C-alpha atoms as one frame of an Amber mdcrd trajectory, in Angstrom:
protein
  -1.016 -29.218 -12.858   1.207 -29.483 -10.162  -1.470 -26.834  -8.230  -4.923
 -25.879  -8.091  -6.972 -23.173  -6.289 -10.591 -22.456  -4.924 -12.139 -19.325
  -4.092 -13.507 -18.686  -1.040 -15.453 -16.378   0.985 -14.630 -14.244   4.251
 -16.647 -16.719   6.201 -14.601 -19.965   5.334 -11.083 -19.171   4.638  -8.887
 -20.354   7.201  -7.592 -18.437  10.270  -4.604 -17.901  12.002  -5.412 -21.204
  13.971  -5.446 -23.643  10.717  -2.858 -21.288   8.991  -0.328 -20.139  11.299
   1.414 -17.927   8.661  -1.040 -15.356   9.492  -0.472 -15.099  13.019   1.814
 -12.140  13.470   3.768 -11.921  10.246   6.395  -9.356   9.949   4.065  -7.572
   7.486   0.791  -6.310   9.005  -1.206  -6.585   6.291  -0.783 -10.158   5.933
  -2.006 -10.344   9.260  -5.270 -12.558  10.213  -6.236  -8.942  11.973  -5.816
  -6.753   9.360  -8.085  -9.628   7.031 -10.531  -9.375   9.143 -10.200  -5.406
   8.596 -10.265  -5.699   5.233 -13.441  -7.966   5.330 -15.139  -5.135   7.111
 -15.705  -3.053   3.839 -18.795  -1.929   1.729 -16.239  -1.359  -1.076 -15.523
  -4.493  -2.118 -16.474  -7.934  -1.596 -13.510 -10.021  -0.134 -12.866 -13.421
  -1.247  -9.972 -15.501  -0.900  -7.980 -17.335  -3.313  -6.760 -20.713  -1.514
  -3.671 -22.813  -3.619  -3.500 -26.606  -2.648  -0.790 -28.692  -4.331  -1.299
 -31.906  -5.897  -1.853 -34.111  -1.988  -4.729 -31.631  -1.289  -1.972 -29.577
   1.152  -3.086 -25.356   1.334   0.161 -24.312   0.764  -0.971 -19.894   0.043
  -3.908 -18.104   0.829  -4.345 -14.301  -0.758  -7.124 -11.840  -0.772  -9.167
 -11.211  -3.823 -11.084  -7.735  -4.006 -13.794  -7.787  -6.242 -15.987  -4.539
  -7.249 -19.429  -5.005  -9.038 -19.597  -1.496 -10.264 -16.693   0.961 -10.132
 -17.489   2.074  -6.278 -14.473   0.432  -4.985 -11.180   2.012  -3.689  -8.958
   3.618  -6.063  -5.626   1.561  -4.990  -8.118  -2.160  -5.683 -10.374  -0.905
  -8.431  -8.789  -2.322 -11.481 -10.589  -0.549 -14.504 -11.103   2.411 -11.841
  -7.449   3.162 -11.130  -6.511   2.511 -14.726  -5.808   5.471 -16.443  -6.163
   7.562 -13.211  -3.009   9.306 -11.808  -4.236   9.784  -8.500  -3.918   6.097
  -8.904   0.217   5.944 -10.701   1.602   7.434 -13.824   3.079  10.012 -14.830
   2.622  11.482 -18.622   5.581  13.767 -18.039   7.606  11.519 -18.787   6.451
   9.451 -21.986   7.578  10.904 -25.515   6.013  13.518 -27.490   3.912  11.080
 -29.446   2.929   8.478 -26.293   1.760  11.499 -24.580  -0.661  12.598 -27.979
  -1.686   8.677 -27.429  -2.599   8.933 -24.128  -4.467  11.678 -24.401  -7.081
  10.399 -26.796  -7.036   6.968 -24.637  -7.988   8.734 -21.700 -10.831  10.621
 -23.173 -12.373   6.966 -24.346 -11.848   5.388 -21.127 -15.441   6.529 -19.414
 -17.204   4.779 -22.063 -15.198   1.873 -22.118 -14.191   1.306 -18.522 -18.326
  -0.076 -17.400 -17.894  -3.104 -19.651 -14.685  -4.092 -17.160 -17.014  -5.031
 -14.332 -17.614  -6.711 -12.011 -13.658  -6.750 -12.224 -11.168  -8.368  -9.523
  -8.056  -7.798  -7.860  -5.477  -9.246  -5.991  -4.501  -7.609  -2.921  -5.130
  -6.555   0.364  -5.856  -2.850   1.676  -1.536  -1.484   2.599  -0.954  -1.343
  -1.438   0.309  -4.524  -0.544   0.509  -8.128  -2.805  -1.672 -10.018  -0.011
   0.269 -13.197  -0.897   0.932 -15.300   2.392   3.263 -18.650   1.972   2.563
 -21.602   4.515   4.909 -22.019   6.974   7.653 -24.312   6.603   7.788 -23.960
   2.038  11.325 -23.160   0.944  11.833 -20.128  -1.693  11.764 -22.830  -4.861
   8.157 -24.097  -3.473   7.237 -20.557  -3.042   8.621 -19.542  -6.441   6.723
 -22.105  -7.848   3.577 -20.761  -6.538   3.780 -17.507  -7.718   4.725 -18.979
 -11.302   1.277 -20.527 -11.507  -0.071 -16.981  -9.577  -1.582 -15.399 -12.678
  -3.429 -18.718 -13.941  -4.853 -19.454 -10.714  -5.887 -15.835 -10.262  -7.651
 -15.896 -14.471  -9.482 -19.341 -13.543 -10.525 -17.460 -10.107 -11.701 -14.050
 -12.189 -13.651 -16.217 -14.634 -15.227 -18.408 -11.304 -16.684 -15.038 -10.358
 -18.037 -13.894 -13.751 -14.924 -11.335 -13.382 -14.838  -8.718 -17.443 -11.116
  -7.508 -16.182  -8.786  -8.826 -13.283  -5.265  -7.797 -12.143  -2.584  -8.768
  -9.852  -0.940  -5.812  -7.918   1.672  -4.363  -5.927   4.047  -7.506  -6.277
   7.777  -6.649  -5.163  10.619  -6.657  -7.894  11.770 -10.227  -6.425   7.765
 -12.009  -7.007   7.855  -9.843 -10.457  10.942 -12.134 -11.226   8.848 -15.056
 -11.310   5.416 -13.778 -11.785   6.180 -11.631 -14.972   7.168 -14.204 -17.548
   3.889 -16.219 -16.443   1.618 -12.980 -16.546   3.461 -12.239 -20.046   2.371
 -16.028 -21.752  -1.179 -15.186 -20.454  -0.718 -11.974 -22.244  -1.458  -9.646
 -18.991  -0.337  -6.569 -19.087   2.851  -5.142 -16.917   2.949  -1.967 -15.111
   5.033  -0.343 -12.524   2.509   0.779 -10.047   5.108   3.279  -7.580   7.543
   2.171  -4.792   7.074   1.520  -1.264   9.173   3.824   0.773  11.151   1.907
   3.785  13.322   3.664   5.976  16.001   0.911   7.229  17.004   2.079  10.660
  20.484   0.993  11.585  21.889   3.488  14.071  21.335   2.104  17.750  20.019
   5.593  18.696  18.935   9.173  17.840  22.569  11.170  18.472  24.040   8.292
  16.107  21.166   8.058  13.682  21.903  11.926  13.297  25.606  11.802  13.268
  25.377   9.315  10.366  23.461  12.061   7.843  25.528  14.380   5.352  25.853
  17.730   6.709  22.875  19.442   4.592  20.286  16.446   6.197  21.541  16.755
   9.728  21.006  20.663   9.255  17.725  19.834   8.180  16.525  17.752  10.774
  18.242  19.830  13.800  15.937  23.134  11.808  12.692  21.450  11.619  12.807
  19.988  14.950  13.812  23.262  16.593  11.316  24.866  14.535   8.607  22.343
  16.124   9.271  22.946  19.533   9.760  26.830  19.048   6.043  27.041  17.555
   5.366  25.023  21.232   4.877  21.411  20.154   5.411  18.716  22.438   4.820
  15.168  21.064   2.367  12.537  22.581   2.824   9.139  22.008  -0.133   6.686
  21.956  -0.524   3.065  22.063  -3.117   0.757  21.912  -6.936   0.812  20.796
  -7.746   4.008  22.923  -4.993   5.803  21.332  -7.633   6.695  18.357  -8.830
   9.685  20.053 -11.494  11.854  19.242  -9.506  14.594  18.249  -7.374  12.261
  15.870 -11.079  11.543  14.573 -11.615  15.226  13.820  -8.204  15.465  12.022
  -9.226  12.646   9.826 -13.083  13.814   8.716 -10.947  16.906   7.788  -8.276
  15.559   5.479 -11.235  13.721   3.878 -13.531  16.263   3.589 -10.080  18.692
   1.837  -9.405  16.324  -0.567 -13.569  15.749  -1.682 -13.548  11.794  -0.177
 -16.799  10.564   0.311 -18.268   9.282   3.577 -17.932  11.914   6.124 -17.564
  11.480   9.818 -19.541   8.243  10.105 -17.274   6.401   7.488 -14.229   7.382
   9.963 -15.841   6.585  12.878 -16.493   3.558  11.429 -13.184   2.509   9.691
 -10.972   3.431  13.428 -13.904   1.446  15.368 -12.695  -1.420  13.332  -9.547
  -0.652  13.615  -9.216  -0.951  17.469 -11.347  -4.360  17.107  -8.986  -6.175
  15.018  -5.484  -4.493  15.222  -5.909  -2.030  17.954  -3.451  -4.094  20.036
  -0.682  -3.084  17.113  -1.848   0.576  16.686   0.141   3.528  17.641  -0.238
   7.532  17.383   2.525  10.254  17.260   0.091  13.684  17.850   1.487  17.290
  17.819   0.241  18.636  20.631  -0.057  22.109  21.666  -1.499  23.738  25.028
  -3.586  20.391  24.948  -5.090  20.339  21.810  -3.910  18.146  18.907  -3.358
  19.792  15.985  -1.728  16.617  14.090  -0.978  13.363  14.010   0.451  10.060
  12.715  -1.104   6.743  12.599   1.070   3.445  12.363   0.963  -0.224  12.782
   3.514  -2.109  14.304   4.299  -5.652  13.794   7.413  -6.903  14.976  10.452
  -4.396  14.857   8.617  -2.551  11.734   6.004   0.261  12.006   3.464   0.337
   8.673   2.339   3.883   8.345  -1.334   4.177   7.938  -2.985   7.633   7.969
  -2.250  11.460   9.331  -3.551  14.620   9.640  -2.954  17.510  10.204  -4.421
  21.351  10.980  -3.517  23.548   7.926  -3.493  26.591   9.757  -2.181  25.860
  13.029   0.137  23.600  11.967   2.100  24.526   9.083   5.877  22.887   9.443
   4.641  20.488  11.467   4.051  17.653   8.980   7.887  16.561   8.257   9.107
  16.685  12.196   6.266  14.626  12.961   5.967  11.808  10.967   9.782  11.652
   9.924  12.207  12.698  12.915  10.153  12.310  15.929   8.823   8.537  14.404
  12.288   7.743  13.641  13.684   9.171  17.689  11.179   6.948  18.833  11.418
   3.786  16.348  14.977   3.708  17.672  14.701   3.942  21.138  12.058   1.276
  20.702  12.797  -1.346  18.991  11.778  -0.386  15.661  14.155  -0.585  12.759
  12.348  -0.378   9.557   9.472   2.545   8.796   7.411   1.998   5.878   5.712
   4.889   4.795   3.523   3.835   2.262   3.179   4.936  -1.805   3.790   8.381
  -3.636   5.802  11.656  -2.322   9.054   9.841  -3.303  10.782  13.043  -3.818
  10.462  13.883   0.302  10.533  10.592   1.318  13.883  10.035  -0.506  15.318
  13.105   0.435  15.035  12.356   4.352  16.450   8.781   3.723  13.976   6.499
   2.661  14.139   3.586   0.070  12.064   2.822  -2.608  11.304  -0.112  -3.504
   9.352  -0.589  -6.388   5.780  -2.264  -6.491   4.558  -3.831 -10.099   1.050
  -5.322 -11.682  -0.175  -7.192 -14.499  -3.898  -6.393 -15.602  -6.313  -8.325
 -18.215  -9.481  -6.856 -19.704 -11.616  -8.747 -21.670 -14.995  -6.500 -21.781
 -15.830  -4.537 -24.625 -13.382  -1.704 -25.371 -10.671  -3.769 -23.635  -8.098
  -2.174 -26.281  -8.693   1.120 -24.659  -7.947  -0.016 -20.717  -4.974  -1.994
 -22.192  -3.295   0.388 -23.842  -3.867   2.659 -21.426  -2.349   0.932 -18.498
   0.583  -0.063 -20.369   1.360   3.548 -20.988   0.594   4.614 -17.761   3.098
   1.548 -16.321   5.803   2.955 -18.643   5.188   6.906 -16.717   5.073   5.571
 -13.623   8.598   3.750 -14.415   9.985   6.843 -15.724   9.028   8.240 -12.932
  10.652   6.249 -10.472  14.026   6.368 -12.979  14.215   9.964 -12.599  14.559
   9.577  -9.269  18.103   7.862  -9.284  19.335   5.350  -7.507  16.707   2.343
  -5.515  14.053   4.066  -7.483  14.988   2.412 -11.226  12.712  -0.815 -11.663
  12.299  -3.252 -14.848   8.773  -3.856 -15.961   8.884  -7.932 -15.241   8.081
  -9.012 -18.521
């Protein structure tokens, strides 16, 4: 075969010095520094799939997130995300017959999931596919690797002793090649949502506002006016020192609100890891009043793009601040500082599309082998159909093929 692959652990993977494609790439999630952040998680084992050509040359590298027992992060724990609408899916966009079947299947998931571990996902934090090709590779050569990737991932899952695996968060362009290759192996396709990306083409804020249709321009001006009248100002901090104590406090409160585990120790540990790995790319916009931080959004910058990482707001004292800070103030700063793309992540599509984001679909392919695998296989297929229906209902820039 033209390509082979080897599973590496974090200690033995190539660094940016050895694999230059990892050195400050356009997408922060493909950066060697971000991969070092991911390696510090205690929720997954981080491995890598190293793809080699017939002559032995390393032509691609991709992260593998292995979950032993169901304790992984939702978006990368393959059995856990199957049937969990917090990950993706919308049964409201299924037929009545499909919704009935969905209810039957999800009732059986608790019994079927345990047999699907260990499980491995080809993906990286940031809801990104994570596949990095060696520098100098042509488009045709990259497609050749993608065509082999489902087979190589299946071999890696077998090597790691996994009962299930998935390739997650591929783009439409990648799906054109990955989909047929995965289908040949019997892997189940599913639409996982869409990355919301705001492409900025105006040279400055005033020109940007002038390009908006009247109702959107009025909304932006109203939200900014209310933000100022409420006494808020925006403070911008860059670098590792941007993650201040108040930002930690707001993040702790946010996690508590949604019942996420770990509390303050986890937040402090995660922020310390960000400082030590991608700290020089950190950008925090804070909504402050009378010297007090009542809201923030954390981005990571790579070149002319910002990538949203997390945000937090004081729900009682910062009402209405979210849109002013996360969109208008962020856009204003971006236009003045050479940023042309803002990646806002998956979910909340209505609000993001309303504020000008393009919705760029993301695809996955799943394979289950343990006892009860039929339950998860049928569930994830319906789940992907529901998510695809949700995106289609949003109109242009939202539709997507299943990739199979």
